[in-house]
């Protein structure tokens, strides 16, 4: 084999199970994609215009490493208004290049080589890879449909060893759509305290909840000192391409995150920070409109999948449905492959999201209502053959 010069860490990383699949989709015509994990809406116009104005005003320079202070202040105000949590905009918030970078900063700043991170699965495809890149070891704890894909504090505790440094959670969850209850989060907080662990909480879907309210982990009493809260604009405000997110936490930890950010990124894109500020100032109506539309689609797809004989847990957050497909006798890879080839509907095999995803596929409903209707018609034909 030819020399690759790659580090062991990188050489052993698996390619994302999502990308592999979408490279195939990109070569096909007339595919309805339920695979994409991003809003089909374009960024709302007022936010878009704020980005354009920023460029026209000549805001083409670096910002402060932590990000524009006005944006950090607006974020602190919003987090306080929504969840009652207090962050000092000067020393406790860093604006990042999406939650992707915030995750990288958090893990790089807290992990020493060999430190373990307990990560409930199925979860966002980048968690395990980012832990590995930061020198850590992911310890996966599968959640189950029988438990409504809730976190299991018992199984998390069983996975904790003397090497455990952190627990990484992400609710509302990608790919299951589960939201975490206050009681369960409280139990996670007790474990973090008992074993002296950091909790990294990725709350990128915090505004996309249906028929309930989001519980912000960082706002639980007494947890702030050992918690890093990650959030962003990609999903809530349909701003994936702008690449803006944030990390918030106690000043002592944020100094470390900021150091990594300074040396790797410098500052998040300036015009995108200006657009994000506008999202916080005037984006509430848009969020409400998008949530109402996602909710309409959610009811259509979850009802439709269940009717077709694919048992589907009722998601209360994000924009994913996670049907169980084992009734077809196929594994998730075969199901996704056949569905794509025979009916031109793209879904993602559940195993792309780690253990616990066996026998499931992820269907994103961040796609137009009419397309979801057509996808269900195609799935109906498919299930008549294989159901
Ligand atoms: C749970 C979760 N966290 C983080 C991200 C990355 O988001 P960003 O666009 O802010 O980097 C995603 C994107 O799909 C996600 O689903």
CSV table of C-alpha atoms in Angstrom, one decimal, residues 103 107 116-124 126-129 131 137-143 151 155-156 159 164 166-171 173 200 353-355:
chain,number,residue,atom,x,y,z
A,103,UNK,CA,-18.1,21.0,19.0
A,107,UNK,CA,-13.8,18.7,22.7
A,116,UNK,CA,-13.4,9.0,27.3
A,117,UNK,CA,-16.6,10.8,26.3
A,118,UNK,CA,-19.9,9.0,26.8
A,119,UNK,CA,-22.2,9.7,23.9
A,120,UNK,CA,-25.8,8.5,23.7
A,121,UNK,CA,-26.6,7.1,20.2
A,122,UNK,CA,-28.1,7.3,17.6
A,123,UNK,CA,-26.7,10.8,17.3
A,124,UNK,CA,-25.4,13.4,14.9
A,126,UNK,CA,-19.9,14.1,13.6
A,127,UNK,CA,-19.9,13.4,17.4
A,128,UNK,CA,-17.8,10.2,17.4
A,129,UNK,CA,-15.4,11.6,14.7
A,131,UNK,CA,-14.2,13.1,19.8
A,137,UNK,CA,-12.4,7.9,22.8
A,138,UNK,CA,-16.2,7.8,22.2
A,139,UNK,CA,-18.1,5.4,24.4
A,140,UNK,CA,-21.5,4.8,22.8
A,141,UNK,CA,-24.6,4.2,24.8
A,142,UNK,CA,-27.5,3.2,22.5
A,143,UNK,CA,-31.0,4.5,23.3
A,151,UNK,CA,-31.5,9.1,27.4
A,155,UNK,CA,-26.8,3.0,31.0
A,156,UNK,CA,-24.9,6.3,30.9
A,159,UNK,CA,-20.5,3.4,30.8
A,164,UNK,CA,-14.5,9.5,31.5
A,166,UNK,CA,-17.4,14.3,29.6
A,167,UNK,CA,-20.9,13.3,28.4
A,168,UNK,CA,-22.0,14.7,25.0
A,169,UNK,CA,-25.7,15.0,24.5
A,170,UNK,CA,-27.8,16.4,21.6
A,171,UNK,CA,-31.5,17.1,22.2
A,173,UNK,CA,-32.1,14.7,18.7
A,200,UNK,CA,-21.4,19.2,26.4
A,353,UNK,CA,-25.9,7.6,13.4
A,354,UNK,CA,-24.3,4.8,15.5
A,355,UNK,CA,-25.5,1.8,17.5
